[in-house]
Tab-separated table of C-alpha atoms in Angstrom:
chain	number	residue	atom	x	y	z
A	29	UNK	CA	-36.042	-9.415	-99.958
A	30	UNK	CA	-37.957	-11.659	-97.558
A	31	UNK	CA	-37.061	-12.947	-93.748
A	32	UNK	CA	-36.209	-16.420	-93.640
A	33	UNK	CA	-39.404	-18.521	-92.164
A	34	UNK	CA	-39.008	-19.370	-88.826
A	35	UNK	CA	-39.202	-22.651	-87.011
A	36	UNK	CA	-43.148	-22.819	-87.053
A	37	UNK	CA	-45.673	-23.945	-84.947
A	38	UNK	CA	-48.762	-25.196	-87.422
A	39	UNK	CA	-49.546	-21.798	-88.643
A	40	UNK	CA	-46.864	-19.798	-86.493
A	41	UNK	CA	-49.588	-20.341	-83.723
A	42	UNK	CA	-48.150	-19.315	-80.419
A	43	UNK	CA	-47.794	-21.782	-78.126
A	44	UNK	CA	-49.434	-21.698	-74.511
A	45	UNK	CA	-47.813	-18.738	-72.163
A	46	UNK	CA	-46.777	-21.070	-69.159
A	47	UNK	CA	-46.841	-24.622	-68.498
A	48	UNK	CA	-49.440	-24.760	-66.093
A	49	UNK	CA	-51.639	-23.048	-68.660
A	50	UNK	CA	-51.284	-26.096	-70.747
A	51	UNK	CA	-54.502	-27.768	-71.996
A	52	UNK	CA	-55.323	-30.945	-70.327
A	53	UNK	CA	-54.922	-34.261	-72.082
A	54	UNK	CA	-58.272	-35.215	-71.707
A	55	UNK	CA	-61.083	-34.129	-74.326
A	56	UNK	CA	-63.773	-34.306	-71.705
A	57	UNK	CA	-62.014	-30.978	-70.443
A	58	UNK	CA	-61.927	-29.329	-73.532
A	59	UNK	CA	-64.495	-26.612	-73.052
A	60	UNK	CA	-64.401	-25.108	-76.965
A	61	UNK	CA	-64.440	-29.366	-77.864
A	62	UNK	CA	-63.262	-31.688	-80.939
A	63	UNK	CA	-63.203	-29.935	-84.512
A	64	UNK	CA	-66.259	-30.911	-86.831
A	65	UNK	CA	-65.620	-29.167	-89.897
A	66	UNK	CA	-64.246	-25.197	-91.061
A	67	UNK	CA	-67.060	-23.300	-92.626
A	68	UNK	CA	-66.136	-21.277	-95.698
A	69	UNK	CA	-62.656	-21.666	-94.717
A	70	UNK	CA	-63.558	-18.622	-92.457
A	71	UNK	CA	-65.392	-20.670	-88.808
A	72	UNK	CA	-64.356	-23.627	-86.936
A	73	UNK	CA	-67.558	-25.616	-86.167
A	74	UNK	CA	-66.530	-27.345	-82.758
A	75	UNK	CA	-68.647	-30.095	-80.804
A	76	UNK	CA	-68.623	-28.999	-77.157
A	77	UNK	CA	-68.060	-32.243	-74.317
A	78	UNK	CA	-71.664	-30.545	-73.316
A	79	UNK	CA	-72.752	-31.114	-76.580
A	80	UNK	CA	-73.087	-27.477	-77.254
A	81	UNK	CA	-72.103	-26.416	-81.118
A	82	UNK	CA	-69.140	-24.353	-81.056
A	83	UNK	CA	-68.746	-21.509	-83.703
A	84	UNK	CA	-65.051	-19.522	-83.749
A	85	UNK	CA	-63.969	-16.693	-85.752
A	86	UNK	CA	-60.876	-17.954	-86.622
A	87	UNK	CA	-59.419	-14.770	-87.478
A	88	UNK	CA	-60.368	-13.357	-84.476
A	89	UNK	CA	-59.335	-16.217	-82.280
A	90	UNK	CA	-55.623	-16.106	-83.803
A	91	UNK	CA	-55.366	-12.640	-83.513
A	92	UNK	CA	-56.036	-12.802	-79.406
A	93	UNK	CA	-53.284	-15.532	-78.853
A	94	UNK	CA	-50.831	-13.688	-81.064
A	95	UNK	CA	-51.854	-10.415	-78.860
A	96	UNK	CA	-51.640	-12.122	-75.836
A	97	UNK	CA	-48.168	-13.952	-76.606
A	98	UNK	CA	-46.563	-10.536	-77.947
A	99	UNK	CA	-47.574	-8.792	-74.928
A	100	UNK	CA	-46.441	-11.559	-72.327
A	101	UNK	CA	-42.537	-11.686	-73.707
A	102	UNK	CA	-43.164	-7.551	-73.933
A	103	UNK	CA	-43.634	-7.628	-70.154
A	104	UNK	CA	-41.025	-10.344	-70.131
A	105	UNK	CA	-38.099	-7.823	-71.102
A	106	UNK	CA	-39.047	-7.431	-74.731
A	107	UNK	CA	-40.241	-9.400	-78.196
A	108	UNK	CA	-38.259	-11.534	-79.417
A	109	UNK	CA	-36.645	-10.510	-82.744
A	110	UNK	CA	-36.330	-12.455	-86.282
A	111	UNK	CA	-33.484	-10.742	-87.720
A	112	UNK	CA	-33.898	-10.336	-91.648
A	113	UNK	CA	-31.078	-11.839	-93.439
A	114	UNK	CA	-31.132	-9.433	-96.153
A	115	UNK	CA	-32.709	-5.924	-94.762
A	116	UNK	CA	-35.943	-4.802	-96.016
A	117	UNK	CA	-36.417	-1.054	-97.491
A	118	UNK	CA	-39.932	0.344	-96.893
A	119	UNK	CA	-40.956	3.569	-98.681
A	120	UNK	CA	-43.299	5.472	-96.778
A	121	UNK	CA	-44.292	9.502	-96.397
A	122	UNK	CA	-41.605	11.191	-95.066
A	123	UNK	CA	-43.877	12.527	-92.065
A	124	UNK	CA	-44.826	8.614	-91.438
A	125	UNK	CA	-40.928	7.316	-91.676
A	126	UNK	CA	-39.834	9.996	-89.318
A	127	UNK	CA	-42.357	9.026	-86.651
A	128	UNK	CA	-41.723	5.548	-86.670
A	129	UNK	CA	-38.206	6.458	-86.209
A	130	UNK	CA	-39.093	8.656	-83.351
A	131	UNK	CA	-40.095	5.717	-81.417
A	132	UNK	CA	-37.519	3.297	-82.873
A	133	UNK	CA	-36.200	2.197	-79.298
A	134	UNK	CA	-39.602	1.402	-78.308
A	135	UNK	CA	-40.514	-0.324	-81.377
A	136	UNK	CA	-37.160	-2.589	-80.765
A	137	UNK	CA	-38.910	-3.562	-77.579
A	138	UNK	CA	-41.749	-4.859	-79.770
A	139	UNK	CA	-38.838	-6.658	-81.871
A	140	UNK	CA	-39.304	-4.224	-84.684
A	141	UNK	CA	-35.560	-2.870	-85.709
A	142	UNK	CA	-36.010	0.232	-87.876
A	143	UNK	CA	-33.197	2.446	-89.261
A	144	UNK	CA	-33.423	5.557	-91.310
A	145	UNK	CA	-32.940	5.407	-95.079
A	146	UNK	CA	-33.116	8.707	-96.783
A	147	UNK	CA	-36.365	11.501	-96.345
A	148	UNK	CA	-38.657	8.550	-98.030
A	149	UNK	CA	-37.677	5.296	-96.768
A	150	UNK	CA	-37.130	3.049	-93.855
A	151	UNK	CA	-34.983	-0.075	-93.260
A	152	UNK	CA	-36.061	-2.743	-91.505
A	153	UNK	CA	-33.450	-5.073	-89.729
A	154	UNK	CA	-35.713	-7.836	-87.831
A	155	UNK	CA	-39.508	-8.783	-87.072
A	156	UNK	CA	-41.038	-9.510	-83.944
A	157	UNK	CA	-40.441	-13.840	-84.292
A	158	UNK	CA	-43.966	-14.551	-83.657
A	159	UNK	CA	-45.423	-13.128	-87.004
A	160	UNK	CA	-43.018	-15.106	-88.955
A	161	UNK	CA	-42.472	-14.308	-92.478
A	162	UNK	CA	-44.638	-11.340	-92.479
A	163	UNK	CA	-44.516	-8.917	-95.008
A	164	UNK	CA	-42.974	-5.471	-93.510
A	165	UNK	CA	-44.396	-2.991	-95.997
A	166	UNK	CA	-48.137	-2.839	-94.683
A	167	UNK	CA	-47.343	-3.693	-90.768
A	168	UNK	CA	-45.079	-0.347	-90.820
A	169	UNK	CA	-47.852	1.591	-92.463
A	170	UNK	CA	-50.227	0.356	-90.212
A	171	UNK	CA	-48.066	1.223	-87.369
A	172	UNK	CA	-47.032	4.596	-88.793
A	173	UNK	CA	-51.094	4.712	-88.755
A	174	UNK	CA	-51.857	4.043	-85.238
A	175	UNK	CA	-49.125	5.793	-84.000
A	176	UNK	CA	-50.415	8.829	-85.682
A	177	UNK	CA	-53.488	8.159	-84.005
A	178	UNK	CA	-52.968	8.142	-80.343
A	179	UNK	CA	-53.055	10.695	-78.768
A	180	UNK	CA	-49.699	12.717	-77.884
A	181	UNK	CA	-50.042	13.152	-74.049
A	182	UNK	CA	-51.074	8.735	-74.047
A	183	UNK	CA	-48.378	6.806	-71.889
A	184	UNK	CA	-45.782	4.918	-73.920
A	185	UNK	CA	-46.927	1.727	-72.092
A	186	UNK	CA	-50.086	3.179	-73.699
A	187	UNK	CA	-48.955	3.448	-77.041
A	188	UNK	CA	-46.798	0.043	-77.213
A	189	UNK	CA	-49.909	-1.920	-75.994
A	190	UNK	CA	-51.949	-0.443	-78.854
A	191	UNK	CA	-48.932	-1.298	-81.236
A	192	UNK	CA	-49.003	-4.551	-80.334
A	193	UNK	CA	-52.785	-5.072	-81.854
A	194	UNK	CA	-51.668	-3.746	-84.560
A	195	UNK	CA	-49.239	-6.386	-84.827
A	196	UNK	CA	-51.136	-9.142	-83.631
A	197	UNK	CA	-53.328	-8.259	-86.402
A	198	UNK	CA	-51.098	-9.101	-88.793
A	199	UNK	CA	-49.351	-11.910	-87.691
A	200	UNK	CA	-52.961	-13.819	-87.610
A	201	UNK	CA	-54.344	-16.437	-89.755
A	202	UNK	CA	-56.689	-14.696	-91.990
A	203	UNK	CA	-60.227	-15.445	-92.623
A	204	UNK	CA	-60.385	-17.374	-95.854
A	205	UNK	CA	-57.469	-19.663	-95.134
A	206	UNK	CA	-58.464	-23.477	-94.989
A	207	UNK	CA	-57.370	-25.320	-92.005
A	208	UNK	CA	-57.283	-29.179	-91.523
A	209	UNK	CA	-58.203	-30.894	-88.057
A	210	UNK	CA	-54.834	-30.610	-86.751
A	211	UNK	CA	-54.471	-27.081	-87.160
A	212	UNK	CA	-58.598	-26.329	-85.930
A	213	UNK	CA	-57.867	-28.264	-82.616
A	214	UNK	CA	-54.449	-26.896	-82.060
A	215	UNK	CA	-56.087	-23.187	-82.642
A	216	UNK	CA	-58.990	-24.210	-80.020
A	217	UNK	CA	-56.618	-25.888	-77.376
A	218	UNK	CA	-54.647	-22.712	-77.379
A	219	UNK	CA	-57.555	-20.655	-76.859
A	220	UNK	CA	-58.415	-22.791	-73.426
A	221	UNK	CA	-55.061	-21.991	-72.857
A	222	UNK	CA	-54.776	-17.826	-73.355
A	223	UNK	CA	-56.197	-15.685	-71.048
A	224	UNK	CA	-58.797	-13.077	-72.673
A	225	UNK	CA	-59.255	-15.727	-75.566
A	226	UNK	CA	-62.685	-15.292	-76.073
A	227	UNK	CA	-62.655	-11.444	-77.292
A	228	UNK	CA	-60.170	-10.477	-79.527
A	229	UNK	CA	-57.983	-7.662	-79.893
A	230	UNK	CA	-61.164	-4.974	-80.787
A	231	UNK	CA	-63.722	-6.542	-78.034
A	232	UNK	CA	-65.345	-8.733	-80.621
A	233	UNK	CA	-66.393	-12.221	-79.731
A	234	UNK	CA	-63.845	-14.934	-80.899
A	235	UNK	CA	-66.294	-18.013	-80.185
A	236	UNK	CA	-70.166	-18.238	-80.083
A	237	UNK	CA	-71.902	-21.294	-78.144
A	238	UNK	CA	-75.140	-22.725	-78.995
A	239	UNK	CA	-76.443	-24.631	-76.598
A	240	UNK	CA	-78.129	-28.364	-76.670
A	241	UNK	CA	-80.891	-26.749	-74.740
A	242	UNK	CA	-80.954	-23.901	-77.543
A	243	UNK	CA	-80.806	-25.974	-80.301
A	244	UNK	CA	-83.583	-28.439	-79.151
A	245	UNK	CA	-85.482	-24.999	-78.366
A	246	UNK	CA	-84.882	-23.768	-82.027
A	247	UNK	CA	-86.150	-27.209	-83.654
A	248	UNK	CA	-89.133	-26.823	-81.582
A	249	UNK	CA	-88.129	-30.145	-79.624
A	250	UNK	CA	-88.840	-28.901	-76.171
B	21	UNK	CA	-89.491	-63.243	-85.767
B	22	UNK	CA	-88.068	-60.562	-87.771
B	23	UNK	CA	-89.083	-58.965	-91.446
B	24	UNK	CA	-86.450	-59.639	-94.408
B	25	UNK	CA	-84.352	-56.836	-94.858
B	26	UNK	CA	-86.164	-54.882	-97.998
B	27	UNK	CA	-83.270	-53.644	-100.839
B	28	UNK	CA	-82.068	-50.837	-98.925
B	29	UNK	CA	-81.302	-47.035	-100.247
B	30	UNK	CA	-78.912	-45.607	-97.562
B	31	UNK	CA	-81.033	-45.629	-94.328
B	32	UNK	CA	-84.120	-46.260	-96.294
B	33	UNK	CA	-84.043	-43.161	-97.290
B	34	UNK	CA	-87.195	-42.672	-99.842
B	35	UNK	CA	-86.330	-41.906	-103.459
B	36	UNK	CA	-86.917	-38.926	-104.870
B	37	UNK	CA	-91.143	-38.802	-105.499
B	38	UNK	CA	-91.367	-38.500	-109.291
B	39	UNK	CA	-88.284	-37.744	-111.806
B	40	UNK	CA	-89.085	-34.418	-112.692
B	41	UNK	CA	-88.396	-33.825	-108.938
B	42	UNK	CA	-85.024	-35.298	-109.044
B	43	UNK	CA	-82.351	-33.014	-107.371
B	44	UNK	CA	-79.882	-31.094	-109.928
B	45	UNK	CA	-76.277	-32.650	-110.422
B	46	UNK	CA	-74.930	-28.640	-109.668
B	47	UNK	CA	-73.460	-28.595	-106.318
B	48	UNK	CA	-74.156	-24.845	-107.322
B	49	UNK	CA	-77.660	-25.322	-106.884
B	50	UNK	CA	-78.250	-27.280	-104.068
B	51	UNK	CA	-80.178	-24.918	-101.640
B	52	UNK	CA	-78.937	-27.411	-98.797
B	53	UNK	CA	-75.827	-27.151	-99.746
B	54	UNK	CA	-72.533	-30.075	-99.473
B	55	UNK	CA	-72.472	-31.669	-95.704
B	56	UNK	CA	-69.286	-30.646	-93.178
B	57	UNK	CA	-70.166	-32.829	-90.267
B	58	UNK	CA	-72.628	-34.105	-88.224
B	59	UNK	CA	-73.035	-33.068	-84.207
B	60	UNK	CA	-74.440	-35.139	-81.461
B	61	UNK	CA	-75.338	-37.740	-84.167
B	62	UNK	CA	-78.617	-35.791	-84.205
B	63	UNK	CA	-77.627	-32.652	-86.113
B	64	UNK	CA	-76.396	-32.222	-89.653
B	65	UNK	CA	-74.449	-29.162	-90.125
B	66	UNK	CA	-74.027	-28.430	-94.192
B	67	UNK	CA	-72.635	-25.177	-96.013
B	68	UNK	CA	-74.894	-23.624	-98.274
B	69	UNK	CA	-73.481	-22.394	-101.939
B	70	UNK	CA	-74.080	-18.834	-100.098
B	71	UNK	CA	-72.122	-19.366	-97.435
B	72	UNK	CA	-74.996	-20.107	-95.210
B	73	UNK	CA	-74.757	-22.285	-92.378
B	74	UNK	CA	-77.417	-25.067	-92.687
B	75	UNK	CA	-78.657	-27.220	-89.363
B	76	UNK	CA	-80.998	-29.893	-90.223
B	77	UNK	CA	-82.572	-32.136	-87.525
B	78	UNK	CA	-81.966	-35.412	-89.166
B	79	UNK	CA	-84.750	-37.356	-87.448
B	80	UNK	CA	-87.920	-34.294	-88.508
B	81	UNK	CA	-86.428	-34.142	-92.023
B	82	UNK	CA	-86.572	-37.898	-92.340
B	83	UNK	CA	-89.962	-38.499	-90.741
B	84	UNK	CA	-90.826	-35.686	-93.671
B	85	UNK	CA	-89.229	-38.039	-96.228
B	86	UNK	CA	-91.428	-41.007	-95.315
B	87	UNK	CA	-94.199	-39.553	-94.805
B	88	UNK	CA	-94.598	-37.752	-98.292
B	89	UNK	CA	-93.556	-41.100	-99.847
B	90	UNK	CA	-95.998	-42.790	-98.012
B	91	UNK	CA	-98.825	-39.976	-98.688
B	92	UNK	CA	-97.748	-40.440	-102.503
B	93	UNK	CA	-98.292	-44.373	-102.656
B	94	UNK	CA	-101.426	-43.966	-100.712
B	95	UNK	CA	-102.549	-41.522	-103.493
B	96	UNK	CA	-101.402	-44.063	-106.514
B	97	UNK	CA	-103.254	-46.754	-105.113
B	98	UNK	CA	-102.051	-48.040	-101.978
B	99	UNK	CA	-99.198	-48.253	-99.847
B	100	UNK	CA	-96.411	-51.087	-100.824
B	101	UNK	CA	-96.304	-54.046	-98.188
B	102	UNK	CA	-93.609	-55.552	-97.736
B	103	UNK	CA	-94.592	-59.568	-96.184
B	104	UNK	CA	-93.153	-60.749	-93.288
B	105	UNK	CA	-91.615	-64.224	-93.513
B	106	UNK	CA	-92.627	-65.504	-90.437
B	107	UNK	CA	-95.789	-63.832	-89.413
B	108	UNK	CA	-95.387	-61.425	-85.864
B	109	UNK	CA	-98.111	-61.807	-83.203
B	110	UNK	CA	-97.996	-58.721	-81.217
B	111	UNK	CA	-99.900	-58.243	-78.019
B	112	UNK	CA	-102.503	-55.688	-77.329
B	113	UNK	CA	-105.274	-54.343	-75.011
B	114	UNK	CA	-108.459	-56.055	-76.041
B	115	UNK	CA	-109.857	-52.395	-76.911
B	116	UNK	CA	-106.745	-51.942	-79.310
B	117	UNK	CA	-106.851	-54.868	-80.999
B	118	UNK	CA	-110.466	-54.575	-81.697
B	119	UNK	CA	-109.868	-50.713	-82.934
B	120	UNK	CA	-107.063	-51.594	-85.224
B	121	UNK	CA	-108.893	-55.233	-86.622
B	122	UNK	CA	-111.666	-52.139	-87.143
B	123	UNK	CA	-109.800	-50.409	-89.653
B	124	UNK	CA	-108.256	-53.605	-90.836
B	125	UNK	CA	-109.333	-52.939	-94.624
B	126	UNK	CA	-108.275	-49.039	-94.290
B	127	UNK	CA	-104.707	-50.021	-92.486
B	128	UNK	CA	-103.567	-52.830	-95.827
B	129	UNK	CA	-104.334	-49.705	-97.665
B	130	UNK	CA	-101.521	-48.282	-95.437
B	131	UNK	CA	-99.805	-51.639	-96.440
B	132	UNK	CA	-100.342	-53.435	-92.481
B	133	UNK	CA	-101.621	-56.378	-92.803
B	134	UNK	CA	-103.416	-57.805	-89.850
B	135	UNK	CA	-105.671	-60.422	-88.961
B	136	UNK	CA	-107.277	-61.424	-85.343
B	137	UNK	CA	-105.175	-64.029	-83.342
B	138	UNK	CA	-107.497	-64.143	-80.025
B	139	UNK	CA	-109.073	-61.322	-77.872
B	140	UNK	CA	-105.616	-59.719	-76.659
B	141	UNK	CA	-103.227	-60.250	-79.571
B	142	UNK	CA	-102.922	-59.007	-83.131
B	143	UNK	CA	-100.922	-61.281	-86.274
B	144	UNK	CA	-99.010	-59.247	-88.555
B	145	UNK	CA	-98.420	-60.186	-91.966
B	146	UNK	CA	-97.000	-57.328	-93.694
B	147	UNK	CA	-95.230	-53.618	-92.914
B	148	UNK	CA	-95.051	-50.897	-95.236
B	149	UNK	CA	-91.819	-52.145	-97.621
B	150	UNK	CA	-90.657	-47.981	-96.418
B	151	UNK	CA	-90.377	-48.327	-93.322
B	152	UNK	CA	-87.791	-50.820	-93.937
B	153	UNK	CA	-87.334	-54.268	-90.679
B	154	UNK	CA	-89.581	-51.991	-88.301
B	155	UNK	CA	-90.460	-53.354	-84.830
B	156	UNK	CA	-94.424	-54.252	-85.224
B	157	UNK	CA	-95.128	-54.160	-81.659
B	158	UNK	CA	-94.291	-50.417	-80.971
B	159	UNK	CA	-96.124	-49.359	-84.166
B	160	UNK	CA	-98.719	-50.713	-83.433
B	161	UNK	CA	-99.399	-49.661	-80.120
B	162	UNK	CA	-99.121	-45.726	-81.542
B	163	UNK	CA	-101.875	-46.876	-84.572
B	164	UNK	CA	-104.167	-47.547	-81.484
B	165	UNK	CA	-103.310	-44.274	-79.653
B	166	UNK	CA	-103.968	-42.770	-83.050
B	167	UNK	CA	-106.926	-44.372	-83.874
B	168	UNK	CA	-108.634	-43.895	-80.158
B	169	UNK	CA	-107.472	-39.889	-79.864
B	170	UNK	CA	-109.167	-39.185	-83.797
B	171	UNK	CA	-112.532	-37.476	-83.454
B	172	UNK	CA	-115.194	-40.424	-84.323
B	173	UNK	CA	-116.608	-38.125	-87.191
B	174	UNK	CA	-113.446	-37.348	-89.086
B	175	UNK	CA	-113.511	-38.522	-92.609
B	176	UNK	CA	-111.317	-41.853	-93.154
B	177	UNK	CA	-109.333	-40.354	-95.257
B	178	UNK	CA	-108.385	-37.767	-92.603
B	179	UNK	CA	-107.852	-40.686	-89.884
B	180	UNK	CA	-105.100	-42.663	-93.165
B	181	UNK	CA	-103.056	-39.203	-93.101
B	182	UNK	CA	-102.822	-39.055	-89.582
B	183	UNK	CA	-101.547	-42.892	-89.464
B	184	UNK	CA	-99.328	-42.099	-92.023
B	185	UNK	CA	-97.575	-39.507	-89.753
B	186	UNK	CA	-97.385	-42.006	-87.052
B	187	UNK	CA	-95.578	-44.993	-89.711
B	188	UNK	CA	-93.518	-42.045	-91.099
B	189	UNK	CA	-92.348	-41.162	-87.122
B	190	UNK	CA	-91.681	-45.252	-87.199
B	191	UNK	CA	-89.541	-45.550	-90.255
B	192	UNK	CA	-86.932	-42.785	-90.033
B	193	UNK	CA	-83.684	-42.332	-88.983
B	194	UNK	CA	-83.728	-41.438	-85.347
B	195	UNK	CA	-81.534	-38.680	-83.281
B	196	UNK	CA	-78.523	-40.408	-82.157
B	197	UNK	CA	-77.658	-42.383	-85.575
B	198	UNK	CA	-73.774	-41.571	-86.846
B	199	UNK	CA	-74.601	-41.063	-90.375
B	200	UNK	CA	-71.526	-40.743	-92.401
B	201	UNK	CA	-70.890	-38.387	-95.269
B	202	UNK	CA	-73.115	-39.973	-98.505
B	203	UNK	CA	-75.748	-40.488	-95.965
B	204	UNK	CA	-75.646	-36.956	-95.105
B	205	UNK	CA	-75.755	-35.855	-98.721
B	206	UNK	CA	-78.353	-38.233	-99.502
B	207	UNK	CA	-81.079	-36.731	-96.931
B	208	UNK	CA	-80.558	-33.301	-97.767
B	209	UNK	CA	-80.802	-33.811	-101.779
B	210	UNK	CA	-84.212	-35.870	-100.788
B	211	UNK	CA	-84.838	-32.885	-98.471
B	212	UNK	CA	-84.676	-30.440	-102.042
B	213	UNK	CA	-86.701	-32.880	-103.596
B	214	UNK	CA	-89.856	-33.576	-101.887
B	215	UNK	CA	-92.525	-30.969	-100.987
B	216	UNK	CA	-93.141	-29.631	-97.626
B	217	UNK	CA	-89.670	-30.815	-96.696
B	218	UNK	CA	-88.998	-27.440	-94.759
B	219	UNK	CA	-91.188	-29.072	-91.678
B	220	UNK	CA	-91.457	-32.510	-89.861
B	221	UNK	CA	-94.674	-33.863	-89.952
B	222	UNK	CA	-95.456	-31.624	-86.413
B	223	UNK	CA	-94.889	-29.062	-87.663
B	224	UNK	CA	-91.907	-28.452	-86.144
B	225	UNK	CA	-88.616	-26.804	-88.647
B	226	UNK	CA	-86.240	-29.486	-90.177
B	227	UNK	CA	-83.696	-27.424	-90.951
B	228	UNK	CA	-82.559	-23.774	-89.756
B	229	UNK	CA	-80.201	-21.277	-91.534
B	230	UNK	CA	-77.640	-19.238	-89.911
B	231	UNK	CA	-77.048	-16.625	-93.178
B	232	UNK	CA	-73.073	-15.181	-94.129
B	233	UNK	CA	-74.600	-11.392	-93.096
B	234	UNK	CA	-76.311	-12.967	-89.662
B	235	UNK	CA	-72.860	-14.621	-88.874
B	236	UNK	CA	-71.023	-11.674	-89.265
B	237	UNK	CA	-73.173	-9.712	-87.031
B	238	UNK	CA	-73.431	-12.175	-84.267
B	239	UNK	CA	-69.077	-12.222	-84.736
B	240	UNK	CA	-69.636	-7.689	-84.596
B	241	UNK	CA	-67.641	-8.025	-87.990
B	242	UNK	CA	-70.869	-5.563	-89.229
């Protein structure tokens, strides 16, 4: 029982927030560059128009514009939903189902549509759009996870926010996924375009620069 | 008046010293690993079979190329000339032409053949075939500087390795050449191939490695 794939972006990548965040047309303003090369199908290797060598996690990278995209239609009313054509059932422990249901309205705000199904089980109605056809087994667990987690007197705004990494998590492009040039440029011109883009979701680094100065100072040249 | 083009490996890349030292067909075990790109046209960035990112300075590892093949020839008997068509008259400081005329004998060793064309010129009859259609002029104006800075005791054979450093600096690929992919592989399988390849003939580091486990910590994925 899978969701029907969305219209997708190369990769389901989100696409900029506004319009006037939109990159610019011109690759001298590009500060993460032009694409070189992916290296074990993990980093983008980027030329800089400094001439600085650009290193990105791509995992990470994705993970911050999915965050970022999820949480700007959040404060925008609410995610938008991908109804599944045919529901999905979800076993989980009964103490996990009936917490995700206890925050079912909220979790339709993150375009997550739960219903009950028995002690054991849960049924899922729609996905938030942006993961696309993400599988609904492990998000929920995951969820079911951090929701255990927090801590019971945290905010719901709180909560949802930490949600939502959980879910931007999984709607990312994984480390170990080969990307051609298209798809490495559009990832890096979105980055210039996200706000936060160059930590992801956990505080980790989603790009590394190394200098011309650096490099030169590393071969000894200067 | 220019030198015929010799046969040409890619760039004039020197072949591999001896066939024993001929790199393995196994992209497996190519330490330097397959080429992704190459940045600034100064920089060749390569993935090793570890995962390693590899930077090699294309210009140091090159200069190291020549100058072992050179050092090798000198060994086996002398350095290959290659014979200029049209002899090149190339104009000097008195001083300079009368140092290099000086080590005329020790220089065709080096396979530069010169001869005396009046008190402030120098005729040039052959290159080293290696270096490939080298400018004379510059060349030989850093075999002076060479010759004038060596300590007047130092053996001969310590002032030949010394020129051979400068000719090697003179025949290979500078920073700022596009090389394109077989290029690229061709260097670094020389690179694997010929001793003391690790260092340009300075001294300075030809190539660097950026390891999987050093990537991942620089990323905070451990």
């Amino acid at each position: 029982v899978a969701a029907p794939p969305p219209a997708a972006l190369p990769l389901g990548f989100a696409p900029p927030r506004a319009p006037e965040a939109a990159p610019s047309a011109e690759p001298g303003d590009w500060p993460l560059g032009r694409p070189l090369a992916q290296l074990l199908d993990t980093y983008i290797l980027a030329e800089a128009p400094d001439g600085a060598l650009i290193l990105v996690d791509q995992h990470a990278a994705h993970e911050r514009l999915t965050h970022e995209a999820l949480r700007a239609q959040l404060v925008e009313g609410g995610v938008r939903a991908q109804p599944l054509l045919l529901p999905a059932v979800v076993e989980l422990p009964q103490a996990d189902c009936a917490r995700l249901l206890g925050f079912a309205e909220a979790l339709a705000r993150l375009g997550l549509e739960l219903e009950g199904f028995g002690p054991g089980a849960v049924l899922v109605r729609a996905l938030p759009a942006l993961l696309g056809p993400a599988d609904p087994a492990p998000l929920l667990r995951d969820l079911a996870e951090e929701l255990a987690e927090s801590d019971e007197a945290l905010a719901l705004e709180r909560r949802l926010d930490a949600a939502v990494a959980r879910l931007a998590c999984h709607g990312s492009v994984r480390a170990g996924r080969r990307l051609n040039g298209a798809e490495m440029a559009a990832l890096l011109r979105q980055m210039e375009a996200t706000p936060r883009a160059a930590t992801c979701s956990h505080g980790r680094p989603t790009f590394l620069r190394l200098g011309v100065a650096e490099l030169e100072k590393l071969f000894g040249r200067r």
